[in-house]
Structures are given as structure tokens and as C-alpha cells.
Coordinates of C-alpha atoms and ligand atoms in Angstrom, one line a residue:
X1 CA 48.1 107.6 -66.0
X2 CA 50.5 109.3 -63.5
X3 CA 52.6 108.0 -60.6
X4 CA 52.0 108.7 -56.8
X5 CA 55.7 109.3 -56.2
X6 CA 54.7 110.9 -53.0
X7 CA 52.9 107.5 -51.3
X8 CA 54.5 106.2 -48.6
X9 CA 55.0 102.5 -47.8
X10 CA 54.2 101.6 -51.2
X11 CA 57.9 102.1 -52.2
X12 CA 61.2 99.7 -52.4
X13 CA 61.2 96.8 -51.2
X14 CA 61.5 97.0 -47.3
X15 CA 62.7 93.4 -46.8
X16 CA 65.2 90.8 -48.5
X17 CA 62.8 87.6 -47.2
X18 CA 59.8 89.1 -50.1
X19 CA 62.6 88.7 -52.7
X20 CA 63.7 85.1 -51.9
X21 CA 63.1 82.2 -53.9
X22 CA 60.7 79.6 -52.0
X23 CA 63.5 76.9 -51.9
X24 CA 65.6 79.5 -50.3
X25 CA 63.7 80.2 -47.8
X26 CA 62.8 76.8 -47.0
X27 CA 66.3 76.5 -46.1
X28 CA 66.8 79.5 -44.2
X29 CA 63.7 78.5 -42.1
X30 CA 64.9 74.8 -41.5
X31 CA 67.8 76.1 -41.0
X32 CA 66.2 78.2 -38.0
X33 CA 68.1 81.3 -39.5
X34 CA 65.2 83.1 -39.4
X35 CA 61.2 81.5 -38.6
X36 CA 58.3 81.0 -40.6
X37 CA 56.9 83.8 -38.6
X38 CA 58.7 86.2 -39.5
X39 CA 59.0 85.4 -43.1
X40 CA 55.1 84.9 -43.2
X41 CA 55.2 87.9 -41.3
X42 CA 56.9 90.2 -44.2
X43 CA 54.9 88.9 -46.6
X44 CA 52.0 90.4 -44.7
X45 CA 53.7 93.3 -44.5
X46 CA 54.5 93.9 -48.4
X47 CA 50.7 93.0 -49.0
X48 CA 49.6 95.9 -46.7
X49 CA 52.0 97.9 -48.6
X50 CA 51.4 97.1 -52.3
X51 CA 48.0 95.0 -52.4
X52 CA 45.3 97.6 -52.0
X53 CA 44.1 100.0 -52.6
X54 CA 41.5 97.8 -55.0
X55 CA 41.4 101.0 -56.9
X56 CA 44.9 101.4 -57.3
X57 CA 47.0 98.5 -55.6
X58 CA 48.1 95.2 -57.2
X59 CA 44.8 94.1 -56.0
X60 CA 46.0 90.2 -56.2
X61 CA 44.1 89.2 -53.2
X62 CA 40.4 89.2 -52.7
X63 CA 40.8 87.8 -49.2
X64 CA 43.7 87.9 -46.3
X65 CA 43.3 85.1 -43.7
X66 CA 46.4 86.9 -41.1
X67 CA 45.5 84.8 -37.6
X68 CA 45.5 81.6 -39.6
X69 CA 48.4 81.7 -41.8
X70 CA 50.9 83.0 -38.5
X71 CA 49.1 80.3 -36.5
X72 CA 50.2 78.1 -39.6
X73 CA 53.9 79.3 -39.5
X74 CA 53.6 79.2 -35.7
X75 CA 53.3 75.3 -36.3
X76 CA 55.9 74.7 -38.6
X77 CA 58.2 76.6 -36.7
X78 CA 57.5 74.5 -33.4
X79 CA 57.7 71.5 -35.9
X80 CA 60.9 72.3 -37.2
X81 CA 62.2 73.0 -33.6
X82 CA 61.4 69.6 -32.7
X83 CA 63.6 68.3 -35.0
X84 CA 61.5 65.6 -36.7
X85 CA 61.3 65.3 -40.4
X86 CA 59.6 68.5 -42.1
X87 CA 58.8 68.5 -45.8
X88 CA 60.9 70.5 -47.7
X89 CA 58.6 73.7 -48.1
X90 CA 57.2 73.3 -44.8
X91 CA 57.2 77.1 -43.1
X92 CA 56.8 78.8 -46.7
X93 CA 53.9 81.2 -47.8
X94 CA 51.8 80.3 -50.1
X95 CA 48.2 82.1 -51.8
X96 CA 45.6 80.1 -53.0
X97 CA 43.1 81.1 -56.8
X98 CA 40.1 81.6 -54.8
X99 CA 38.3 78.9 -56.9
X100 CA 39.9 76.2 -54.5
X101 CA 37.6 75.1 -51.7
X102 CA 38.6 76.0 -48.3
X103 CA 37.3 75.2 -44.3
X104 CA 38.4 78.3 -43.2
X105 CA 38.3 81.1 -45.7
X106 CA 35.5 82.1 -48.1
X107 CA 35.6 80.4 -51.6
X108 CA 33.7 83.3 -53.9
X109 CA 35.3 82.4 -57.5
X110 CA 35.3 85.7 -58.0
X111 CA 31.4 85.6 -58.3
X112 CA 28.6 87.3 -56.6
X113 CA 26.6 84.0 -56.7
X114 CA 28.8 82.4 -54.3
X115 CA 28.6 85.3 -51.6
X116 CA 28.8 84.3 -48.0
X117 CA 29.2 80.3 -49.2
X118 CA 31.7 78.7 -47.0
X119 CA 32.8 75.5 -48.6
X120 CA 32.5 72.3 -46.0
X121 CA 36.0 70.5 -47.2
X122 CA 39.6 71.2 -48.2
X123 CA 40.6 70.6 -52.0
X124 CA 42.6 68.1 -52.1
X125 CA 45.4 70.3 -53.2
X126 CA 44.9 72.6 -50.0
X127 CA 44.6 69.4 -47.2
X128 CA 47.8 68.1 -49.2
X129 CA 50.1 71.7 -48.3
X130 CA 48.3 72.2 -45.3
X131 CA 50.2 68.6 -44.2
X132 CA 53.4 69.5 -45.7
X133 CA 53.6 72.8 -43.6
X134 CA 53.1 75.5 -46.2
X135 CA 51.5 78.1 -45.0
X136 CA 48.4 79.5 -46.9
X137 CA 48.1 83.4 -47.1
X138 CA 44.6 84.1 -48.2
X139 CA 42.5 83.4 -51.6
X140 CA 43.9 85.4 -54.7
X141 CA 41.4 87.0 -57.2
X142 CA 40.4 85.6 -60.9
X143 CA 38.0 86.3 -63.7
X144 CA 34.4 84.7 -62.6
X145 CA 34.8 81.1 -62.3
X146 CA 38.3 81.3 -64.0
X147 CA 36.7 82.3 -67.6
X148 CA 39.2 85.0 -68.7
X149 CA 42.2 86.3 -69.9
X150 CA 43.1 89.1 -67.7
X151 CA 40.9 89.1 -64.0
X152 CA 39.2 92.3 -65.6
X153 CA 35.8 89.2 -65.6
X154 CA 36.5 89.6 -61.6
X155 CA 32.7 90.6 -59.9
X156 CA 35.7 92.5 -57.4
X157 CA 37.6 94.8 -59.8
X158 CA 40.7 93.7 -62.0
X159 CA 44.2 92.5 -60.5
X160 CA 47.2 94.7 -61.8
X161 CA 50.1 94.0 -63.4
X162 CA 53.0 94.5 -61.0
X163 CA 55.5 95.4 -63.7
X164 CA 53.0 98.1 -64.9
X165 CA 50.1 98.9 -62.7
X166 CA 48.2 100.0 -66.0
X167 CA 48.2 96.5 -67.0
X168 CA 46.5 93.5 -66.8
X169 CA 48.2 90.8 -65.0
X170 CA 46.9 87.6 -67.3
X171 CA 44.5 85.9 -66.3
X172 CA 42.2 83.7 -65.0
X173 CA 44.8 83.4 -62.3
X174 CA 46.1 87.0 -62.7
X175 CA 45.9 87.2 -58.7
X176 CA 48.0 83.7 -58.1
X177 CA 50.9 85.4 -60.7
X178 CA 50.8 89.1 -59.8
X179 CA 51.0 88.0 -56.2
X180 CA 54.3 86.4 -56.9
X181 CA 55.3 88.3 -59.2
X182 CA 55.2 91.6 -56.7
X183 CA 56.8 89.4 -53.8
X184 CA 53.1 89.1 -51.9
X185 CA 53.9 85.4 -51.8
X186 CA 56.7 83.0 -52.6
X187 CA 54.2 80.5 -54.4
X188 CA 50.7 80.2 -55.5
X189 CA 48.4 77.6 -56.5
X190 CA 46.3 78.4 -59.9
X191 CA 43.7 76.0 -62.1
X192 CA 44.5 76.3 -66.1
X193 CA 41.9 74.9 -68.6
X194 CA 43.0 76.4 -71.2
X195 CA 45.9 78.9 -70.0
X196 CA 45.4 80.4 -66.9
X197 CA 48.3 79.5 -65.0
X198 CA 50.9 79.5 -68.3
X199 CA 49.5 82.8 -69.6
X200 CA 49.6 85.1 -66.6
X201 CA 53.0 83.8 -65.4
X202 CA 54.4 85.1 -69.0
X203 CA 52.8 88.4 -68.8
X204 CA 54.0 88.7 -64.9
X205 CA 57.6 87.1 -65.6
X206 CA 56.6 84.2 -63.3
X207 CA 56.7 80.4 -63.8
X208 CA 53.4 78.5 -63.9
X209 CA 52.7 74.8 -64.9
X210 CA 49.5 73.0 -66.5
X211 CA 50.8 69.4 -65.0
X212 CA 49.8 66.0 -67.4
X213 CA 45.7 66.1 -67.0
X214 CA 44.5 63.5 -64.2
X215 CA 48.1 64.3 -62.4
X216 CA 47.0 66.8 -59.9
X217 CA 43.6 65.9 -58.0
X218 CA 41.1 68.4 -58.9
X219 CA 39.0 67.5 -55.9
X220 CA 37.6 70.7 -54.4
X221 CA 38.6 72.8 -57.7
X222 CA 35.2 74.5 -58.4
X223 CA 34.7 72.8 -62.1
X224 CA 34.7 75.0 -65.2
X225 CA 35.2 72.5 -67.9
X226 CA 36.0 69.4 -66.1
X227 CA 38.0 67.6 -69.1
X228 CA 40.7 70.4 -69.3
X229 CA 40.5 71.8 -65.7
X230 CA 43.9 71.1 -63.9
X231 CA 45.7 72.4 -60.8
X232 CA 49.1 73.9 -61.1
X233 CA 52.2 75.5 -59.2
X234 CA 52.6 79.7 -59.7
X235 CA 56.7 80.0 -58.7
X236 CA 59.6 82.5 -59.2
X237 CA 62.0 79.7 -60.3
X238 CA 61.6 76.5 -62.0
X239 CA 62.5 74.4 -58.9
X240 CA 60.3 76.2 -56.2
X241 CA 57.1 75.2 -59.2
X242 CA 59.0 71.3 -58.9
X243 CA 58.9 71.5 -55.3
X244 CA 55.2 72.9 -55.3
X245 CA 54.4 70.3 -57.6
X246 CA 55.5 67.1 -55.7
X247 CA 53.1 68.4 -53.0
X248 CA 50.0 68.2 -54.6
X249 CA 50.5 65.8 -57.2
X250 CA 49.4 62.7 -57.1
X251 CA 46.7 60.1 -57.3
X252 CA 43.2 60.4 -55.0
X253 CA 40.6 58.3 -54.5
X254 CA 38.2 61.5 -54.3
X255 CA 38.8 62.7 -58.5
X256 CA 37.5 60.1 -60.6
X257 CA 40.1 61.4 -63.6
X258 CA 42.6 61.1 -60.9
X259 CA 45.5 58.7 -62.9
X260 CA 47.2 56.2 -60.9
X261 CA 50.9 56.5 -62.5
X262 CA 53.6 57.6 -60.2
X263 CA 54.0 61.3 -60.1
X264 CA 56.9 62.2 -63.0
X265 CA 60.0 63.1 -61.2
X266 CA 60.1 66.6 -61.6
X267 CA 62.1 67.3 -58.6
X268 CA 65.0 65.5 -59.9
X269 CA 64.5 66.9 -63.4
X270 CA 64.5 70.9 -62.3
X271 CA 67.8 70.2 -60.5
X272 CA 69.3 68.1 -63.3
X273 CA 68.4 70.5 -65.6
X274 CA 70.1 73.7 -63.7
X275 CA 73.1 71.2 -63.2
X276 CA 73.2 70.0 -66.8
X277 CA 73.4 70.8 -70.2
X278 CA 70.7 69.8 -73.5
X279 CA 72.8 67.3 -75.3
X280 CA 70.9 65.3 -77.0
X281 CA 67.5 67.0 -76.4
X282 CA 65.5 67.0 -79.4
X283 CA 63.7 70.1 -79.3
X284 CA 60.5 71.2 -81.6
X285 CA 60.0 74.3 -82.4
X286 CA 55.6 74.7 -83.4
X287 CA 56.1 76.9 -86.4
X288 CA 52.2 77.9 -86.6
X289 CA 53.2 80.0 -83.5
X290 CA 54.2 83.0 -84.7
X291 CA 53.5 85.6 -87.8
X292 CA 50.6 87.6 -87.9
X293 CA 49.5 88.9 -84.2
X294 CA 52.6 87.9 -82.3
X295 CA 54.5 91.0 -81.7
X296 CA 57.9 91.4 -82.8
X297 CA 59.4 91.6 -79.4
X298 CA 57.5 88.8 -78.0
X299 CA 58.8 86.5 -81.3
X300 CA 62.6 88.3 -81.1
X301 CA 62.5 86.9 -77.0
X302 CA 61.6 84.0 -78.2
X303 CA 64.0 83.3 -80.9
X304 CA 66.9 84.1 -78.7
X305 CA 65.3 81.5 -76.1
X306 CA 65.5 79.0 -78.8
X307 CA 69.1 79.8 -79.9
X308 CA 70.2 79.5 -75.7
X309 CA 68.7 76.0 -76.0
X310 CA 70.8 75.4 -79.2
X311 CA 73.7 76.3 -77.0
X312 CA 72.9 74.1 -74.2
X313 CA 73.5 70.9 -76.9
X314 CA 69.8 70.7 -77.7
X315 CA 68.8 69.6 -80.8
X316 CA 66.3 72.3 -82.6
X317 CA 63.7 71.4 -85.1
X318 CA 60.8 73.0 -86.2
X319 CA 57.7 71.1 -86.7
X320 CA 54.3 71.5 -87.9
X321 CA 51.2 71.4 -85.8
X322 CA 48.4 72.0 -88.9
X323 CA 45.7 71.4 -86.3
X324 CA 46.3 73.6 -84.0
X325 CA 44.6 76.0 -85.7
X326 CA 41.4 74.6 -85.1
X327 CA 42.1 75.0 -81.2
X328 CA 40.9 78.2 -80.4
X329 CA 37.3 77.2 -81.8
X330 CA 37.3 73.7 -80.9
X331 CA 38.1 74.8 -77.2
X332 CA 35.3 77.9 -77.2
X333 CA 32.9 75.4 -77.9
X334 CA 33.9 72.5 -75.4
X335 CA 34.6 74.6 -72.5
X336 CA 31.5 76.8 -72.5
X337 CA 29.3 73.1 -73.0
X338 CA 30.7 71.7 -70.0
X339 CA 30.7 75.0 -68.3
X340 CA 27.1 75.2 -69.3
X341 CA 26.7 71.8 -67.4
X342 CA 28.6 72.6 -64.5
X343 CA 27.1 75.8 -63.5
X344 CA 23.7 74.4 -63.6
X345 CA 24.6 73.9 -60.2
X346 CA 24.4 77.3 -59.1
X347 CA 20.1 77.1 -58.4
X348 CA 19.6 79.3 -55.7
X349 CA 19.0 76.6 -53.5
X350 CA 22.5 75.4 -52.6
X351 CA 25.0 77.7 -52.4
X352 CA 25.7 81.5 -51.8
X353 CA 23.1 83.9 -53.1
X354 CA 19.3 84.0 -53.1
X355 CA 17.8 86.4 -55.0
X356 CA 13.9 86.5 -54.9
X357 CA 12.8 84.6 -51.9
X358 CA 10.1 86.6 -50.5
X359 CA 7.2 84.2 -50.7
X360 CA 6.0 86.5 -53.9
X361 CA 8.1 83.7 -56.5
X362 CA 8.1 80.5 -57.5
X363 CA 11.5 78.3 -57.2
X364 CA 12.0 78.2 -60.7
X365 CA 12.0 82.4 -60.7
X366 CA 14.5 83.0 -57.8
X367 CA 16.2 81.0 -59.3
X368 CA 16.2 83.1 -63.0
X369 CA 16.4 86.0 -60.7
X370 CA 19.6 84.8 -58.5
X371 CA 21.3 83.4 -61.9
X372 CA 20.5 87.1 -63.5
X373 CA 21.8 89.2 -60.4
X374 CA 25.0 86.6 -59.8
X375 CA 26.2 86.0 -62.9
X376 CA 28.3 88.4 -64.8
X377 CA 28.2 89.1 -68.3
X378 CA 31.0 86.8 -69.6
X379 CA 29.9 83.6 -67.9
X380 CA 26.0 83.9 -69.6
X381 CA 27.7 84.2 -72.2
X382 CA 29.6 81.3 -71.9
X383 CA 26.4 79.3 -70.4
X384 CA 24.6 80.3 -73.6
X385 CA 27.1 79.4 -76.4
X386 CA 27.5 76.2 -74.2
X387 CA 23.6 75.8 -73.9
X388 CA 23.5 76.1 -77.3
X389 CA 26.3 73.9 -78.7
X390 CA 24.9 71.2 -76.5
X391 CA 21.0 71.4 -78.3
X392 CA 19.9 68.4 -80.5
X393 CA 20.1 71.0 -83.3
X394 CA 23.9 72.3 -83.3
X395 CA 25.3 69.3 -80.8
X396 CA 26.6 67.4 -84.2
X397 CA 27.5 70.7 -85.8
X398 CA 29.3 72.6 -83.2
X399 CA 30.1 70.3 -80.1
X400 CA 30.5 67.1 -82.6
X401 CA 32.7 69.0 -85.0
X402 CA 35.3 70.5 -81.8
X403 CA 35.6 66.9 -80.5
X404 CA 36.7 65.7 -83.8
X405 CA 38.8 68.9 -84.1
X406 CA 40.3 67.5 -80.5
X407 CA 41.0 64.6 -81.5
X408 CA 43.5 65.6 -84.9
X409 CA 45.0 67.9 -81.9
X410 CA 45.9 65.0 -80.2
X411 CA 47.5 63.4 -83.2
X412 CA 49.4 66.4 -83.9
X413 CA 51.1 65.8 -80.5
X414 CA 51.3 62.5 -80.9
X415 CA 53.2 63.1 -84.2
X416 CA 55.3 65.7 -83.2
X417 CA 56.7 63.9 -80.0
X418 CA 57.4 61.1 -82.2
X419 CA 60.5 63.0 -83.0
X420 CA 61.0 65.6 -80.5
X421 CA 61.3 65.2 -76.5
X422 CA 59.5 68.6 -76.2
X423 CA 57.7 71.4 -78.4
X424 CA 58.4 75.0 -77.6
X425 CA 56.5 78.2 -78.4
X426 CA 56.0 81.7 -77.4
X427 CA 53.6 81.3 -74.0
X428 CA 51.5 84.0 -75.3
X429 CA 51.4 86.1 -78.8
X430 CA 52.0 89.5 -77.1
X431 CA 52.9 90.8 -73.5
X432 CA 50.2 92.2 -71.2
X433 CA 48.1 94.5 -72.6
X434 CA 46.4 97.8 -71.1
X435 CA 43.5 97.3 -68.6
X436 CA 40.3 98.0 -70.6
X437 CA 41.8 97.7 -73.7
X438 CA 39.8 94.0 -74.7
X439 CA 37.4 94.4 -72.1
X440 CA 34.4 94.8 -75.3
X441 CA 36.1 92.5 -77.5
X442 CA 35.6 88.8 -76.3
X443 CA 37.6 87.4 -79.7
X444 CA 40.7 89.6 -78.9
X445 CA 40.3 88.7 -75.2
X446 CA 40.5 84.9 -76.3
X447 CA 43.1 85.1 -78.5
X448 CA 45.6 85.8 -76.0
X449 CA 45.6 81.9 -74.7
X450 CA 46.3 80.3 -78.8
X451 CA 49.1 78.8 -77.5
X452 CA 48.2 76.8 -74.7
X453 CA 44.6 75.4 -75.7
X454 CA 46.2 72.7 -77.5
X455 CA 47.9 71.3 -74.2
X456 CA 44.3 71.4 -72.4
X457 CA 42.8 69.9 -75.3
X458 CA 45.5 66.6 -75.2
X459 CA 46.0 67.1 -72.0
X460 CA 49.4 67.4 -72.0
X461 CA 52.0 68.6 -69.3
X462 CA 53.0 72.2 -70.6
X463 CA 54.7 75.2 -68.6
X464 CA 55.9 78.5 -69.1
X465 CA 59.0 80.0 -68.1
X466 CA 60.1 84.2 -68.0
X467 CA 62.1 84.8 -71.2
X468 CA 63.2 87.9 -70.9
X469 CA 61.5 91.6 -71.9
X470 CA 60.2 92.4 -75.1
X471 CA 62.4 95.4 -76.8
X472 CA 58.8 97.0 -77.5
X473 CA 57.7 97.6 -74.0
X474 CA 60.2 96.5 -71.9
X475 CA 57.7 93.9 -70.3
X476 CA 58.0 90.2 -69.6
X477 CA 57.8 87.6 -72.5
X478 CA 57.2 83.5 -71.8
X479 CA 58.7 80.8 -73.2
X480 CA 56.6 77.4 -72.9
X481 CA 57.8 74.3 -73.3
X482 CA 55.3 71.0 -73.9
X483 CA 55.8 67.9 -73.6
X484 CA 53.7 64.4 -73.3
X485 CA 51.4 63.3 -70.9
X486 CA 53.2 61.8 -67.9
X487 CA 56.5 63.4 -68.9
X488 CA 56.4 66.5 -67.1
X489 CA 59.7 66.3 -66.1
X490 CA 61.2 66.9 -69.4
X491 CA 59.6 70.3 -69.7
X492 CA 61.0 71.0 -66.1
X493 CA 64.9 69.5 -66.5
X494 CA 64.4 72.2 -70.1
X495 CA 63.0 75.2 -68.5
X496 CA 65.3 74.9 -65.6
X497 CA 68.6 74.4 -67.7
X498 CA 67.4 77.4 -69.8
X499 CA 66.7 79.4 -66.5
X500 CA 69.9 78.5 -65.4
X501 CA 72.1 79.4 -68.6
X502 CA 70.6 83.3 -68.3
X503 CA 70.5 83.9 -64.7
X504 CA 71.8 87.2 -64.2
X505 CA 70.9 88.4 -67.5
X506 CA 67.9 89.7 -67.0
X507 CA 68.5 93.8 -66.0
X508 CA 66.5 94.7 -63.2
X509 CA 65.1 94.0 -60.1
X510 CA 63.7 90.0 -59.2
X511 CA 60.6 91.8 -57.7
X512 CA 59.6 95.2 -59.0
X513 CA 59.4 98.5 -56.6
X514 CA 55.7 99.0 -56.6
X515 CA 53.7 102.5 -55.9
X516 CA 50.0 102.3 -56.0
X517 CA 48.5 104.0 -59.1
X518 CA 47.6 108.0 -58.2
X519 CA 43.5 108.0 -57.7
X520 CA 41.8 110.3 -59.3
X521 CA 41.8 113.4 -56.7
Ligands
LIG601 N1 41.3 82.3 -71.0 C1 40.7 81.0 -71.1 C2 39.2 81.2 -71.0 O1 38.7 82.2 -70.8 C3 41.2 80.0 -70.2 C4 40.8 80.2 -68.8 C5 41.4 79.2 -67.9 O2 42.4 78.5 -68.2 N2 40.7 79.0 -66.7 O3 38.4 80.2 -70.9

């Protein structure tokens, strides 16, 4: 694959405000040094540059909304002029995993089923930014109702890594990441049932979060596998994903799972943490996360994460998760049954596409026909297994057997933060991988979320923050940090004390200078 070296526009970085750190910018704005206009504005401008082509481009978006979201920062800037009370991200961009319902944009879920389906409400998530003032950008793209590794599942063409256009950039939410990771958009919103906000921030050198399950209303979140689905914050720094956080966490009377307990202070936590040292901070380090599939320079990022913790006065154990091992399994045989469920709402009859209604077929063949032309390939397959799983035949077998397999997960954690305050592990066993290069190999494909099943499956809070490159391939390596339900703000006041101790040590740019791939001529 060659370089366009010759493409205009596509090139460095043409402003300072695409670069900035959301918190930062919060301030600038409040500060009326410059207005959520024009930083909204910028951002606008680096999508045009290094978005599209969908050939070629980072692709991250699969729908722009540019009236609304300066009409948006048009409001927080009047706001702020007022001088009332603003929330503290109030005026900042922000791009939204197009499996969120919105009022004013399109929600597709990166499926041809859902064409031309306008949703009638706001998630929760979106009604709760759209109060503090953030201003959303557009809808970013995913794999086909978030099943996927590396947006290649998209019905709209893959998402590229920013740091290597050749590459995928994670996924489901490889749209949410690569837009913040190529300085489209300060902060994103993501859903992660079993990796997809944790696993493309690693391979994009982003932060991402999977808050505690039941923390984060998944109200208007288009369900996959409603017992691990959860809404999370997409950041460049620990405390902009904190900030993101205390916006849309929190309980709601519209998600039943919705957990009255006060929001963890995670805030506080990501400024203590930058502020303060480890001591005391009993740290666990999973040791059936690594060996045989990890690559070396994924595992050598790692270590050296662990030994900067060591330094910051944590205490560093190993401990063993046995398992864990049955996580992978367990979760491809949970997800796809409620998946299986939760599609079945997709009959032709109440949503999007209508294949077949010419007065030549029956109901229950348009809708065969619709589910045939709207579905892609990985999500039957996902209905199928599910299907299956779920019959009297195999239900005690295979969906019996993974929810006793969940429940020794849970004790695992249970054990392990009997003695430690958090578990830490690689994010991800390698760094992103070529475009095409598991696209026929659905066990490869799944492998690359091993390490953050088991946090879906207890429902844990987990997160993952950039460690560094691999020495292999120079790209972007994630270090996750878990910890239990309801105690997210350990993992934060950790990740942000690491962040803190290597700032500055990273070589290279924040935000990578982007060209669009050459097309083939
Ligand atoms: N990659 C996993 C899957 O394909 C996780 C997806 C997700 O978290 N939405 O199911």
C-alpha cells in the first residue's frame, strides 16, 4: 500500500484546538478565549480533511449532522456569555457510536435493516449531554449492531486506523476511537459488551471505559446482549473520560437494570490520581493474560506499565484468574442467545427496511426476505448460534453450561479483589492488525477481546489506558485496569496516576498527521 504524499488538505494538522484535550478546551471556551463555534468549527474542518474518502479516509463517521452541532455550540456559547452556571464540558464536541438513538440524526447500527429509521427519542445518554451543553458532531460507524472486533462487519465499509490507514481501528466502536484518536472529536460515546470501547481505544492509543454494569442508563442503546451491554466514555486523557462519565452516568427510571447507588466519584479520583502517588495500592497482576498469542511487544509495554506502577508505591501481585479461560466460550454463547432474542425485533413491520411487500407475499416471507437482504453475514451467524444455544435440545448443554461458566467468573473476581484494589492486564493480546487480515476467520476475529469478556461477564467497571508503542510495529498498546462493581474510581485515580507519571514519554505527535490512503488509479 502506497502513500498519497501529493493530497492536499489531508496533511498536518492545520489547527492547535483538534489537538486539545476536552478539559482544556472546556476551559478555553468558558473562559471565552476562543467559542464553541469555532472549536466545533475545526473539528468540522479536520473531518472534511481526514474522514473520507470512505475508500481511503479514516472513514470514522457514517453521518455528519454540521447545522445542528454549530447551532448546538451557538447555544453554549450564548449560555456561557450569559454568565450562569455551565457544566464543565458544556461547548465541547462530542460523536456519538451510531447505535445510540437519536431525534435528529439517523440511527442505522451500521445495518441495512435499519435504513431510513428515524428513532422517536433520545438515549438517555444523548438527552443527558445534550443538557450539559456538549455538542454532538454526528453518529460514528461500528460493526453491524456492534458485533465485532474491527468495524470491517460495517454494512458501510471498514473505519481505519489513524495511526496506520492499513489497519483496523478496533472495533465495534472503531468509529467512536479512530475519531478521537485522529483529532475528529475531543470525545465520543461507545457501548462495550464484551470490548468494544476498551479494545479499540488500545489499538487507537485512546482511553475508553466499560463503567460498573447498571451505572450508565442504556435507555435508547439499540440492545445486543442486554446483560453485558453498557455505555461508556471514548477520551484522549483519563480525566476528559471522568468528566464524560459524570454526564451520563447515573440512575433512570427508563432502564430497568438502571442501579440506584450514587455514581462512583470518578472525577475526584482522575485528579487525585494525576496529583498522587500509588502507596498502598494493591495491584493484581491476571497472570493467564499473557503467553501464547500475546505478542512480545504488546507483553514488553505491558511489563514496563506494571513496573511504572511499582514506582508510583503500588503494591504488585500477580494473581490467578483459572476461570477466565472459559470466558471467550461462555460469552459467544450468551451474547449471540440474547442477541438472537433481541433482533427478533427487526420483522419488517417496525422499523427500516421492507423487503418483499408487493402484495405477491405473505408477512411471514417479507419478512425472511427483509431479514435475508438486511442482515449481514456475521449477525446470522450470531442469530443462529444464539437460536441454537437457546433450543430445548442444547439450552442445558451450551446456554446452561456458559451461565455456570459466568458465574465461577464472578468468583474469580470476587477472589482476586479480596486482595487486590484492582487487576491489570494487557487491554488486548496484540495491536491492530491489517484490514482484511481476520475478515474469514471469526475465531481469530474473537480472540482479540480475551481480556475484557470477563469484566462484561461480572459486570465489572474496567478501562483501558494508551501504554505506549509496541517495539514490533511501532503502534499503540493498552493497559486495562479492572476493578469491582461500583468502584470505578479506583481504576480511574490508577490509570490517571499512571498517565501522569509518563506524560511526555511517548515520542510523537498527540494526534497523527493523516493522508488518505492513494486509490487505486
Ligand atoms: N467483539 C465482541 C463481539 O463481537 C464485542 C463486541 C462489543 O463489545 N459490542 O461480540
Amino acid at each position: 500500500m502506497s502513500w498519497d504524499t501529493q493530497r492536499s488538505g489531508a496533511g498536518p494538522v492545520d489547527s492547535e484546538l483538534v489537538s486539545l484535550d476536552a478539559a482544556e478546551l472546556a476551559r478555553r471556551i468558558h473562559a471565552r478565549e476562543v467559542s464553541s463555534v469555532e472549536v466545533t468549527r475545526a473539528h468540522l474542518e479536520r473531518i472534511e480533511a481526514v474522514d473520507g474518502p470512505a475508500e481511503s479516509g479514516v472513514h470514522a463517521f457514517l453521518h455528519l449532522d454540521a447545522d445542528g452541532a454549530l447551532a448546538a455550540a451557538g447555544a453554549a456559547d450564548r449560555a456561557i456569555a450569559d454568565g450562569g452556571p455551565v457544566s464543565p464540558l458544556a461547548g465541547v464536541p462530542i460523536a456519538l457510536k451510531d447505535n445510540l438513538t437519536t431525534t435528529d440524526m439517523p440511527t442505522t447500527c451500521a445495518s441495512r435493516i435499519l435504513e431510513g429509521w428515524r428513532p422517536p427519542y433520545d438515549a438517555t445518554v444523548v438527552t443527558r449531554l445534550r443538557a450539559a451543553g456538549l455538542v454532538p458532531l454526528g453518529k460514528t460507524n461500528l460493526d453491524e449492531f456492534a458485533m465485532g472486533s474491527s468495524t470491517e462487519n460495517s454494512a458501510f465499509g471498514p473505519s481505519r486506523n489513524p495511526w496506520d490507514l492499513t489497519r483496523i481501528p478496533g472495533g465495534s466502536g472503531g468509529g467512536s476511537s479512530s475519531a478521537v484518536a485522529a483529532g475528529e472529536s475531543p470525545l465520543a460515546l461507545g457501548s462495550d459488551t464484551g470490548g468494544s470501547i476498551r479494545q479499540p481505544g488500545a489499538v487507537t492509543g485512546t482511553v475508553g471505559v466499560k463503567p460498573t454494569y447498571g451505572t450508565v442508563s442504556r435507555y435508547g442503546l439499540v440492545a445486543f446482549s442486554s446483560s453485558l451491554d453498557q455505555i461508556g466514555p471514548c477520551a484522549r486523557s483519563v480525566l476528559d473520560a471522568a468528566l464524560l462519565h459524570e454526564v451520563i452516568g447515573g440512575k433512570d427510571a427508563n432502564d430497568q437494570t438502571s442501579v440506584s447507588a450514587p455514581l462512583p466519584p470518578v472525577v475526584e479520583a482522575a485528579q487525585a490520581g494525576a496529583r498522587g502517588d500509588l502507596a498502598g495500592v494493591r495491584v493484581g497482576v491476571v497472570s493467564e493474560f499473557s503467553g501464547e498469542g500475546y505478542h512480545s511487544g504488546v507483553l514488553a509495554a505491558f511489563t514496563d506499565a506494571v513496573r511504572v506502577l511499582g514506582e508510583l508505591g503500588a503494591d504488585v501481585v500477580e494473581v490467578s484468574c483459572p476461570s477466565f479461560a472459559y470466558a471467550l466460550p461462555a460469552y459467544y454463547l450468551i451474547a449471540p442467545s440474547e442477541a438472537s432474542s433481541n433482533l427478533a425485533r427487526f420483522d419488517a413491520m417496525r422499523y427500516g427496511l421492507r423487503v418483499g411487500d408487493d402484495g405477491e407475499h405473505a408477512a411471514d416471507e417479507v419478512m425472511s426476505l427483509t431479514r435475508e437482504a438486511g442482515f449481514g453475514a456475521e449477525v446470522k451467524r450470531r442469530i443462529m448460534i444464539g437460536t441454537h444455544a437457546l433450543s430445548a435440545g442444547s439450552y442445558d448443554a451450551l446456554y446452561g453450561k456458559a451461565q455456570k461458566a459466568r458465574t465461577l467468573i464472578v468468583r474469580d473476581f470476587t477472589a482476586a479483589f479480596e486482595t487486590c484494589d484492582v487487576l491489570v492486564s494487557p487491554t488486548t493480546p496484540t495491536t491492530a492488525f491489517a484490514i482484511g487480515e481476520r475478515s474469514d476467520d471469526p475465531l481469530a476475529m474473537y480472540l482479540a477481546d480475551l481480556c475484557t469478556i470477563p469484566s462484561n461477564l461480572a459486570g465489572n467497571a474496567a478501562l483501558s489506558v494508551p501504554c505506549g508503542r509496541s517495539a514490533d510495529d511501532g503502534l499503540p498498546v493498552g493497559l486495562q485496569v479492572m476493578a469491582p462493581a461500583l468502584a470505578d474510581d479506583r481504576a480511574y485515580r490508577v490509570a490517571a496516576a499512571y498517565e501522569a507519571a509518563t506524560a511526555g514519554s511517548a515520542a510523537g505527535p498527540r494526534i497523527p498527521e493523516l493522508r488518505a490512503l492513494e486509490t487505486s488509479r
